[in-house]
JSON list of C-alpha atoms in Angstrom, two decimals:
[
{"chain": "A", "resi": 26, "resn": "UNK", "atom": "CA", "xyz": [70.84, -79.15, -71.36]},
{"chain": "A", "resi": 27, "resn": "UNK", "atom": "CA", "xyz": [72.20, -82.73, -72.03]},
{"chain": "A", "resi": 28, "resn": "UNK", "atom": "CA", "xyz": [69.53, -85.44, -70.53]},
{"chain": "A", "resi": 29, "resn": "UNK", "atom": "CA", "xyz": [70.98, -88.99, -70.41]},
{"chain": "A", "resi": 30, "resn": "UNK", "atom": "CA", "xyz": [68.74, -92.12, -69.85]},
{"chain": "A", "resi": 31, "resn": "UNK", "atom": "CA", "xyz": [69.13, -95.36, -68.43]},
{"chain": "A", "resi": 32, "resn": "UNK", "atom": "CA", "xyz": [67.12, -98.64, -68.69]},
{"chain": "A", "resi": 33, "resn": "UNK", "atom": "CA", "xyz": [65.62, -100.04, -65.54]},
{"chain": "A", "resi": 34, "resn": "UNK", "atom": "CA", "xyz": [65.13, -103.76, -65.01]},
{"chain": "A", "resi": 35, "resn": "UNK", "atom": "CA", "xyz": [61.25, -102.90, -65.17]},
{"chain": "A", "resi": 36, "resn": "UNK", "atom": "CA", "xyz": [60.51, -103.09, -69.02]},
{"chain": "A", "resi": 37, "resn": "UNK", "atom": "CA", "xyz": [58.01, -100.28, -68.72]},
{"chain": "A", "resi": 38, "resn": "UNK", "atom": "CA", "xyz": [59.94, -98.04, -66.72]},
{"chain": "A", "resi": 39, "resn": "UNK", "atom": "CA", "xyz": [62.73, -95.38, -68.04]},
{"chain": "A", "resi": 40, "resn": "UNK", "atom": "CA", "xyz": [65.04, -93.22, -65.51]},
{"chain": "A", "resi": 41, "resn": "UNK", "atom": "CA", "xyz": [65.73, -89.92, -66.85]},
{"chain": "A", "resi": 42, "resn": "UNK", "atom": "CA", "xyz": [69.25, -87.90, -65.39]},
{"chain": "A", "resi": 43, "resn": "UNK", "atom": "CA", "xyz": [68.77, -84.17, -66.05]},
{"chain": "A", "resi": 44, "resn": "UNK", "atom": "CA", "xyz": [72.37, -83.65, -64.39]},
{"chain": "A", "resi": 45, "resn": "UNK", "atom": "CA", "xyz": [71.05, -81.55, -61.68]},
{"chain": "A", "resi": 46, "resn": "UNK", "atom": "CA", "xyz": [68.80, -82.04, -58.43]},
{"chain": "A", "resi": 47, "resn": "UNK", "atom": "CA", "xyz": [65.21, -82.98, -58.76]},
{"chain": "A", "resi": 48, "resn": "UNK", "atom": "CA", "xyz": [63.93, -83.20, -55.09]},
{"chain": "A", "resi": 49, "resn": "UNK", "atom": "CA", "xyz": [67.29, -82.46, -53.49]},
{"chain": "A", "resi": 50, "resn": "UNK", "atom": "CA", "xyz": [66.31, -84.81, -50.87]},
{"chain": "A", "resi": 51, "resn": "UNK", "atom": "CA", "xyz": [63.33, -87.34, -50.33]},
{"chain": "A", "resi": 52, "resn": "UNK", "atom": "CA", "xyz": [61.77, -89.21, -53.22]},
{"chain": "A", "resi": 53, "resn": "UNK", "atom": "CA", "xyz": [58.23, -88.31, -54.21]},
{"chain": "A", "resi": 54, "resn": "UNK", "atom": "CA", "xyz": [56.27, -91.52, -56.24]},
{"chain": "A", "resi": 55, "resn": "UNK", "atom": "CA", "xyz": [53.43, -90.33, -58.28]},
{"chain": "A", "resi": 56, "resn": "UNK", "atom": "CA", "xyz": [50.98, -92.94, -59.06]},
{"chain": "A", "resi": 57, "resn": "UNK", "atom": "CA", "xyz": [48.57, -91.24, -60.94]},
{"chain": "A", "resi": 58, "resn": "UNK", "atom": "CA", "xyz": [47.99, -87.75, -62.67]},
{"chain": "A", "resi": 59, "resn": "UNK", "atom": "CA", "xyz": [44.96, -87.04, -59.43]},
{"chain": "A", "resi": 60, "resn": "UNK", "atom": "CA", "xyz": [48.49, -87.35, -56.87]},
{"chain": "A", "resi": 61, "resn": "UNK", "atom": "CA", "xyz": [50.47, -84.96, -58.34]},
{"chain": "A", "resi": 62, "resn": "UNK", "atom": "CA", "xyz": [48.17, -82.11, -59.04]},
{"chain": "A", "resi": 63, "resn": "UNK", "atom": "CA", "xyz": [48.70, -79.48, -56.72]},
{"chain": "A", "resi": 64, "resn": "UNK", "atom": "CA", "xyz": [51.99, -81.45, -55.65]},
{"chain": "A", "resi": 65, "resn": "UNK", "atom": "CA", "xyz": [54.58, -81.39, -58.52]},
{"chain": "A", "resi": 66, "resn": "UNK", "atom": "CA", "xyz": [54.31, -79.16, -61.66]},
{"chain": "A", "resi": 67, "resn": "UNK", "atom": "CA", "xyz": [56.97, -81.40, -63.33]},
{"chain": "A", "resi": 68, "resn": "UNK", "atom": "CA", "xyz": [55.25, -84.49, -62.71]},
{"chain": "A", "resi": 69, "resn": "UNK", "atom": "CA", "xyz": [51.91, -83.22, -63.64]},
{"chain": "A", "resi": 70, "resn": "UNK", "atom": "CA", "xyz": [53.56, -82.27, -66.90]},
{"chain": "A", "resi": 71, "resn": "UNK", "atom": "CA", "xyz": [54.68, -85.77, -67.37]},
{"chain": "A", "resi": 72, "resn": "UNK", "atom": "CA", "xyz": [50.81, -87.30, -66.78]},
{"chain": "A", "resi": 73, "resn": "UNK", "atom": "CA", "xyz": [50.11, -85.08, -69.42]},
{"chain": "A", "resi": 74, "resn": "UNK", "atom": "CA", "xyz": [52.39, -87.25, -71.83]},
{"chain": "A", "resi": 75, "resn": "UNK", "atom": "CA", "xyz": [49.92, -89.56, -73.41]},
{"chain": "A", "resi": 76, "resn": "UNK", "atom": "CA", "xyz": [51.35, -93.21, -72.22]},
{"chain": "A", "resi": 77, "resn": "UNK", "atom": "CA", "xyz": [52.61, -92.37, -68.52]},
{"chain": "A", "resi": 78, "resn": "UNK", "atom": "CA", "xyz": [51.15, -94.16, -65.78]},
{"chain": "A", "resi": 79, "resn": "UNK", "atom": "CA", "xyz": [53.74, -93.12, -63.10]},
{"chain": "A", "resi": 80, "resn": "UNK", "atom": "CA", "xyz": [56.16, -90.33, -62.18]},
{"chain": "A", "resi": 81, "resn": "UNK", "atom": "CA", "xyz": [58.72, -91.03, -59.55]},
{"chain": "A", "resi": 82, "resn": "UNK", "atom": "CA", "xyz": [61.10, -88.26, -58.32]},
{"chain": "A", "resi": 83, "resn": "UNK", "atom": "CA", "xyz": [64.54, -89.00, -57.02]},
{"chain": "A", "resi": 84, "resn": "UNK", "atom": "CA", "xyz": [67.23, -87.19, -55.48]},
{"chain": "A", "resi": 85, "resn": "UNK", "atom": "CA", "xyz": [68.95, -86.99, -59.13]},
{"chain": "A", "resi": 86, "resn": "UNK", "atom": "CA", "xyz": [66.79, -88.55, -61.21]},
{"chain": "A", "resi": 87, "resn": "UNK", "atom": "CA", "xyz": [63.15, -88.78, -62.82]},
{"chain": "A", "resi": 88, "resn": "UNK", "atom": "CA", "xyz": [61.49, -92.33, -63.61]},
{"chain": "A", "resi": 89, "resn": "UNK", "atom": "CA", "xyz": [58.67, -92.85, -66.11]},
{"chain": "A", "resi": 90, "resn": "UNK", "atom": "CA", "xyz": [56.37, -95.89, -66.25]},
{"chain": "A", "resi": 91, "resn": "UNK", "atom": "CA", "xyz": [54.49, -96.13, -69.35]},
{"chain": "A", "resi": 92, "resn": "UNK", "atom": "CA", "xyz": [51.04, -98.06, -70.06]},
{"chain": "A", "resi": 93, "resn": "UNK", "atom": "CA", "xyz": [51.85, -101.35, -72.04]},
{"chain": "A", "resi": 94, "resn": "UNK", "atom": "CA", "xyz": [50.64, -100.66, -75.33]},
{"chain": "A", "resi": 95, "resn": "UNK", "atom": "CA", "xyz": [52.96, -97.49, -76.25]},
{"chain": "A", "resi": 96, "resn": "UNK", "atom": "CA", "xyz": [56.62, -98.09, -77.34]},
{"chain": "A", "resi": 97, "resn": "UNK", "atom": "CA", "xyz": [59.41, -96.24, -75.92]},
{"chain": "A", "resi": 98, "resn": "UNK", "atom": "CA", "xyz": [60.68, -94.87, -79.37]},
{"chain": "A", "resi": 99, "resn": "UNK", "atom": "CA", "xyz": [57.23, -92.84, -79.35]},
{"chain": "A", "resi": 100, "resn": "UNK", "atom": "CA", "xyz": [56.96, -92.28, -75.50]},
{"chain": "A", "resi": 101, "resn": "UNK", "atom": "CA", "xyz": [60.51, -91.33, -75.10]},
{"chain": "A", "resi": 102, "resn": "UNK", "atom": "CA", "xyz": [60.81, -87.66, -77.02]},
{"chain": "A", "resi": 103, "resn": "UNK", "atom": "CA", "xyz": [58.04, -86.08, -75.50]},
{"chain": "A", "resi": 104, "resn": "UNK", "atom": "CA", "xyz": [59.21, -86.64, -71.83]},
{"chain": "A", "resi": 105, "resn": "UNK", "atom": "CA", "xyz": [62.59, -85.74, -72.64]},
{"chain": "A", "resi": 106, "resn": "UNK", "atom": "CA", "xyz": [60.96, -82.35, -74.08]},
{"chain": "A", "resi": 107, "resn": "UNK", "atom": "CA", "xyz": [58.97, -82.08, -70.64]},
{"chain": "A", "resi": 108, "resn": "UNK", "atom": "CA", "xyz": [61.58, -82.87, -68.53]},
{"chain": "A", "resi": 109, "resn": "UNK", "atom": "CA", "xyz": [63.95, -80.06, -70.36]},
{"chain": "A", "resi": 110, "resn": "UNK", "atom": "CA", "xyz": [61.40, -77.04, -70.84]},
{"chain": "A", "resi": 111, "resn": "UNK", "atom": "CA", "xyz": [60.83, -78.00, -67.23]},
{"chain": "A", "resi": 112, "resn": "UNK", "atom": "CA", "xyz": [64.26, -77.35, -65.86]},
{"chain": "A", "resi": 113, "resn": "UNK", "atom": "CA", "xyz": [65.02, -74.64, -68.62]},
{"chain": "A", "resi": 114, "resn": "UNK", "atom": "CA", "xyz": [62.28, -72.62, -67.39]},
{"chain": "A", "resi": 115, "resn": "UNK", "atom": "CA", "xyz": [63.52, -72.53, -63.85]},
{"chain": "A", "resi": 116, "resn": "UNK", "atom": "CA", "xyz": [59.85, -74.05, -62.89]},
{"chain": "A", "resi": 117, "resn": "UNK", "atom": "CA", "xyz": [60.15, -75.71, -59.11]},
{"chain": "A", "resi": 118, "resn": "UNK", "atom": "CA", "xyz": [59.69, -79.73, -59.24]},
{"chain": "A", "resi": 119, "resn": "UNK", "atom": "CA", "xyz": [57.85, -79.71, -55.74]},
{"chain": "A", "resi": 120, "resn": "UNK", "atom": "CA", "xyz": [55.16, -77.40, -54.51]},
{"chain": "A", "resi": 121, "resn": "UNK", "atom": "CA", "xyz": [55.74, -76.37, -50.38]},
{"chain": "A", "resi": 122, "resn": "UNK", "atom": "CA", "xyz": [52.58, -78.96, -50.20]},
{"chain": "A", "resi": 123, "resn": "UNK", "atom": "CA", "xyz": [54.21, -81.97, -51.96]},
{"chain": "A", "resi": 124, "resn": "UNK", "atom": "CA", "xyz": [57.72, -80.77, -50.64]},
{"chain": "A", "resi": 125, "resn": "UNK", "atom": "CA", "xyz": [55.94, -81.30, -47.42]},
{"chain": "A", "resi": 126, "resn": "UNK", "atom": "CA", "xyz": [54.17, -84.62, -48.18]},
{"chain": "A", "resi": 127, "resn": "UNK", "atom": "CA", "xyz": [56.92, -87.09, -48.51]},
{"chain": "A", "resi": 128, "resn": "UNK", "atom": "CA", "xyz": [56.43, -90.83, -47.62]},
{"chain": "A", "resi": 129, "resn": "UNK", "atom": "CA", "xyz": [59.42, -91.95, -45.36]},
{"chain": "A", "resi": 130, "resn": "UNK", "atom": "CA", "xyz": [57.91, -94.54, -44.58]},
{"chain": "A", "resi": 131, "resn": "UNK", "atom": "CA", "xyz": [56.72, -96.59, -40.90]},
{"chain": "A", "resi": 132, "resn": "UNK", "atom": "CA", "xyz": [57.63, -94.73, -38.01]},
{"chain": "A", "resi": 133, "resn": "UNK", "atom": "CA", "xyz": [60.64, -96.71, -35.30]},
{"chain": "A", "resi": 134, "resn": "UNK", "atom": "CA", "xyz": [58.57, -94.32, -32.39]},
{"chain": "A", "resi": 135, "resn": "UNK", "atom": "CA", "xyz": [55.21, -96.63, -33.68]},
{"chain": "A", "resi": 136, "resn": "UNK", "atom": "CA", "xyz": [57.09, -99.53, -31.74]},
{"chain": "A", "resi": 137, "resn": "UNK", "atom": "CA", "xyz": [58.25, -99.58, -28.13]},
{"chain": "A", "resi": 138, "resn": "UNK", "atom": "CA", "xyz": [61.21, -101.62, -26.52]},
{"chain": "A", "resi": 139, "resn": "UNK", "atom": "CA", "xyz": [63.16, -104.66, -27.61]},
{"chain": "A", "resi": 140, "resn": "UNK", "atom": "CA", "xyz": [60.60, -103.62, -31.54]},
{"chain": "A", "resi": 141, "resn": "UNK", "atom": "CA", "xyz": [61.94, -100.46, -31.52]},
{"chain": "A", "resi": 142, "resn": "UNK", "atom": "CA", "xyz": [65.64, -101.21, -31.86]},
{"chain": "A", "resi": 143, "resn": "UNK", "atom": "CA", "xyz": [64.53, -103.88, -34.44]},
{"chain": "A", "resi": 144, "resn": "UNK", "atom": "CA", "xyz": [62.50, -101.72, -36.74]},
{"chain": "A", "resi": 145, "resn": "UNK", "atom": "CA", "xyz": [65.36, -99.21, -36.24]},
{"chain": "A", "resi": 146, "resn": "UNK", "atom": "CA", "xyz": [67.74, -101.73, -37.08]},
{"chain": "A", "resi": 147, "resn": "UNK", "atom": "CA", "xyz": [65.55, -102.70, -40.08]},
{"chain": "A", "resi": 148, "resn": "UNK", "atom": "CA", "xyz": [65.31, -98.78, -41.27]},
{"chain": "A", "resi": 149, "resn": "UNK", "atom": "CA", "xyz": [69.02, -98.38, -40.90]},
{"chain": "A", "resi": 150, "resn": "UNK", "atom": "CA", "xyz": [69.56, -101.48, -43.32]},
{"chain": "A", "resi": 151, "resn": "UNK", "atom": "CA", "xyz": [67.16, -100.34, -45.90]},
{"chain": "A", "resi": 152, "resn": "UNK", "atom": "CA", "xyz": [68.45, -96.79, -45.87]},
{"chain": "A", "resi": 153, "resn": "UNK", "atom": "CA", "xyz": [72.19, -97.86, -46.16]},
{"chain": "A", "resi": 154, "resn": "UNK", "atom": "CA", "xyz": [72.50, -101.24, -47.68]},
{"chain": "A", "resi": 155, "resn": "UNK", "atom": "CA", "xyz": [69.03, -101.77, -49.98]},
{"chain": "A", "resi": 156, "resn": "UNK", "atom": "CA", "xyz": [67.58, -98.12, -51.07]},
{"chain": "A", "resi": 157, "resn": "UNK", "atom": "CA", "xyz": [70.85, -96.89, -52.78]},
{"chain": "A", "resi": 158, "resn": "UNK", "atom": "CA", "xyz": [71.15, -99.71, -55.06]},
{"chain": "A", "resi": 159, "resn": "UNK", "atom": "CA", "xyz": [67.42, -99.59, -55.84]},
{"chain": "A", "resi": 160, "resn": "UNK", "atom": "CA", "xyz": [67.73, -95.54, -56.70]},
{"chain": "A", "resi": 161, "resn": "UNK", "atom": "CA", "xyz": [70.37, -96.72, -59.30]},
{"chain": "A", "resi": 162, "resn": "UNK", "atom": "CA", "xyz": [67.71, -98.89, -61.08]},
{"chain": "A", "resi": 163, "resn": "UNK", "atom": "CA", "xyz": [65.00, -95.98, -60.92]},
{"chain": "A", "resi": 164, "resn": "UNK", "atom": "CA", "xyz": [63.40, -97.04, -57.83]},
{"chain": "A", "resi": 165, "resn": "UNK", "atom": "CA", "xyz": [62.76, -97.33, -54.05]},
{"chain": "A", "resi": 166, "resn": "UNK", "atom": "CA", "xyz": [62.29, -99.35, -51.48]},
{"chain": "A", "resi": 167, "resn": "UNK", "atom": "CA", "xyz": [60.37, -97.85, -48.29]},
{"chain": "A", "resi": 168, "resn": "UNK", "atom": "CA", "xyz": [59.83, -99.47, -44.86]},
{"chain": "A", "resi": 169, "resn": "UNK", "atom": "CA", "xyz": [56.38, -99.60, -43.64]},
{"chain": "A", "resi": 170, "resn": "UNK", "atom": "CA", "xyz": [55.53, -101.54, -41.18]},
{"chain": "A", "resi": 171, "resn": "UNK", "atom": "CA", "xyz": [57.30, -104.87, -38.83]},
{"chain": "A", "resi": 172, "resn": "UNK", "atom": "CA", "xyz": [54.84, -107.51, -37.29]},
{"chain": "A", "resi": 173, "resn": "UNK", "atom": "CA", "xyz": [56.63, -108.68, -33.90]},
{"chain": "A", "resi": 174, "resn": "UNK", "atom": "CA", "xyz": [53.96, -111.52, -33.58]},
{"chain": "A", "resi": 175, "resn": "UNK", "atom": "CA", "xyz": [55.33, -113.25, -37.52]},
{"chain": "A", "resi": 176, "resn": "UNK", "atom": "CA", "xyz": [58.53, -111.26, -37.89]},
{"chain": "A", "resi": 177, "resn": "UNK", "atom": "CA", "xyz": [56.86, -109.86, -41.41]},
{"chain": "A", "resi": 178, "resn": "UNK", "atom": "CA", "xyz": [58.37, -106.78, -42.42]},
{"chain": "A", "resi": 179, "resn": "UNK", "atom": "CA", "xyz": [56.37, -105.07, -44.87]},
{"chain": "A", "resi": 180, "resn": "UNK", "atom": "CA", "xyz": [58.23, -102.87, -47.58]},
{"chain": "A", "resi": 181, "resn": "UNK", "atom": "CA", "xyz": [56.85, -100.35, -50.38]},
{"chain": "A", "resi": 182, "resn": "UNK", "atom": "CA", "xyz": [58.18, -100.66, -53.30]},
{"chain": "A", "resi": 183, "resn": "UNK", "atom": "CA", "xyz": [57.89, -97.15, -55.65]},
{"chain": "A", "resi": 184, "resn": "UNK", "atom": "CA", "xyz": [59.31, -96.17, -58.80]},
{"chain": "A", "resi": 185, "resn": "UNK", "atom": "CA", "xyz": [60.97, -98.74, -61.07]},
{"chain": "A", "resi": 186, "resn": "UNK", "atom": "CA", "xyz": [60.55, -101.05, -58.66]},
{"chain": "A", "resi": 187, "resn": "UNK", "atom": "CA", "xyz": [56.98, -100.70, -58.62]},
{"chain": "A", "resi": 188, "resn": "UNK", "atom": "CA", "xyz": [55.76, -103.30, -60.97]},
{"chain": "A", "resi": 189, "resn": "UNK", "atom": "CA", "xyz": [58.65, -104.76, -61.70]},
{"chain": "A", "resi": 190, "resn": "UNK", "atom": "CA", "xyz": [58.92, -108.52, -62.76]},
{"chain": "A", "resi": 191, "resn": "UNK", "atom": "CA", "xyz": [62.13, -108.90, -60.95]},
{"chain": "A", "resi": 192, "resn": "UNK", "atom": "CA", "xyz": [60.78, -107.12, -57.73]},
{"chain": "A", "resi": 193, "resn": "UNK", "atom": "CA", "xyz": [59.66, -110.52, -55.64]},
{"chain": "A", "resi": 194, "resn": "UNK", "atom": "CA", "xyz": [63.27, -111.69, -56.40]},
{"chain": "A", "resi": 195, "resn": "UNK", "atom": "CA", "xyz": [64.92, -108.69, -55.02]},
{"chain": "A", "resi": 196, "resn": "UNK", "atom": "CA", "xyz": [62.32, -108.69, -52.31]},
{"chain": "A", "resi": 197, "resn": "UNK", "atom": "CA", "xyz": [63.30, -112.68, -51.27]},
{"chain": "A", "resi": 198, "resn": "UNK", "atom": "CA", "xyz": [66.53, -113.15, -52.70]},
{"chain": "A", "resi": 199, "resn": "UNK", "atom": "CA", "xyz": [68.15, -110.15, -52.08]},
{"chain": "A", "resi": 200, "resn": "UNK", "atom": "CA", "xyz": [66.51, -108.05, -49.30]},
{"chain": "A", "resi": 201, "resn": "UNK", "atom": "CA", "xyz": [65.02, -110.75, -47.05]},
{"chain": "A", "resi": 202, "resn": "UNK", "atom": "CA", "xyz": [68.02, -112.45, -46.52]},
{"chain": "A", "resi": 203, "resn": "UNK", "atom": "CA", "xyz": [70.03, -109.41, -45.79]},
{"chain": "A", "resi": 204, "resn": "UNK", "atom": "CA", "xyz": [67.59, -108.55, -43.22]},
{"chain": "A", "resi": 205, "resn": "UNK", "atom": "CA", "xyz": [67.57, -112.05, -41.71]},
{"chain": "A", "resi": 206, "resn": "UNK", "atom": "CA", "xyz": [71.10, -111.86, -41.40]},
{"chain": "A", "resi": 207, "resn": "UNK", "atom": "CA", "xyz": [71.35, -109.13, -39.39]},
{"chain": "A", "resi": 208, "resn": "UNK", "atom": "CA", "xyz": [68.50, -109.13, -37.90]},
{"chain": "A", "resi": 209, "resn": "UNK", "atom": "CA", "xyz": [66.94, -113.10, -36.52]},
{"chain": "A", "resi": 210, "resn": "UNK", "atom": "CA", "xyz": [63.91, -111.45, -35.91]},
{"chain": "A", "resi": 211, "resn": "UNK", "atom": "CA", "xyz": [62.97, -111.16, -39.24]},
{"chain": "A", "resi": 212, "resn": "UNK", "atom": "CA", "xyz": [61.10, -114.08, -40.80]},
{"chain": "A", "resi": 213, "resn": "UNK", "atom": "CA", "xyz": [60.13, -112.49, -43.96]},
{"chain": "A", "resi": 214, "resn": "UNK", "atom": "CA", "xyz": [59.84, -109.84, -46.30]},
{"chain": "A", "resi": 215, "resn": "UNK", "atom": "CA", "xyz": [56.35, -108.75, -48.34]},
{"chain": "A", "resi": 216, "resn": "UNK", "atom": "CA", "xyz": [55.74, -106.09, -50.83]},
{"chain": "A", "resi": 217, "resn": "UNK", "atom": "CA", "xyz": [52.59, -103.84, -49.56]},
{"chain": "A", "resi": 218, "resn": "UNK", "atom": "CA", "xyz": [49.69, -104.04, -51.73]}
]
């Protein structure tokens, strides 16, 4: 089994392509070793990697924040030997429970009316335009919530782009003005804390 890697523009963050599925579908974001006990077997492998912080699971793809003080060169080996006695085994990535638990995000039904079609609007924008360029970097980019009263749109940022130094100038630069475009109602765009 041939693993490739790929830098992310977070410094901490690596994005690992076993050349096979890894959810098959939604994306599971792991912040801590607590979150993916009982949720992920091949994330909960990865906390067990002295130095990761985070596990985020893509479609394709697996993305590995590391704490500060460890260098990739020592980091690096040991999740590439997870992440291939994982697959090799033939272990599952999900459990039924975290299979079950994925976060899609704010709900369009939340909203009624004239806010409806907008935050469906909005979802349809992140989904087609904003999340696949973010899963090439390692991360996503969830919808959470739209204030009507400001015109706020909240998003979550997960994976790579959790943490990342860039993020606020995707966030501004990038997203927020896409959404303003098509959408006037927007006035801005936040990260959630």
């Amino acid at each position: 089994m041939f693993i490739q890697t790929e830098d992310t523009p977070n410094p901490a963050t690596l994005k690992f392509l076993p050349g096979r599925d890894v959810t098959g579908g939604p994306a599971h974001d792991f912040e801590t070793a607590d979150a993916a006990r009982g949720a992920s077997p091949l994330a909960t492998a990865l906390f067990e990697v002295d130095g990761v912080e985070r596990v985020f699971l893509g479609d394709d793809f697996v993305s590995v924040s590391k704490a500060d003080a460890i260098d990739w060169r020592h980091l690096k080996p040991g999740v590439l030997a997870v992440i291939m006695d994982h697959f090799t085994a033939g272990l599952p990535v999900l459990t039924e429970e975290g299979a079950n638990a994925a976060d899609s995000g704010g709900d369009a039904g939340e909203y009624e009316g004239e806010d409806a079609e907008i935050v469906s609007t909005i979802q349809e924008l992140i989904d087609t335009r904003v999340r696949p360029a973010v899963a090439q970097d390692g991360g996503d980019i969830v919808f959470q919530r739209y204030d009507p009263q400001s015109g706020v749109v909240t998003l979550h940022m997960r994976g790579a782009c959790a943490g990342c130094p860039s993020s606020t100038m995707t966030l501004k630069a990038g997203i927020e003005n896409l959404l303003k475009h098509y959408v006037p109602q927007v006035t801005g765009v936040e990260a959630a804390l």
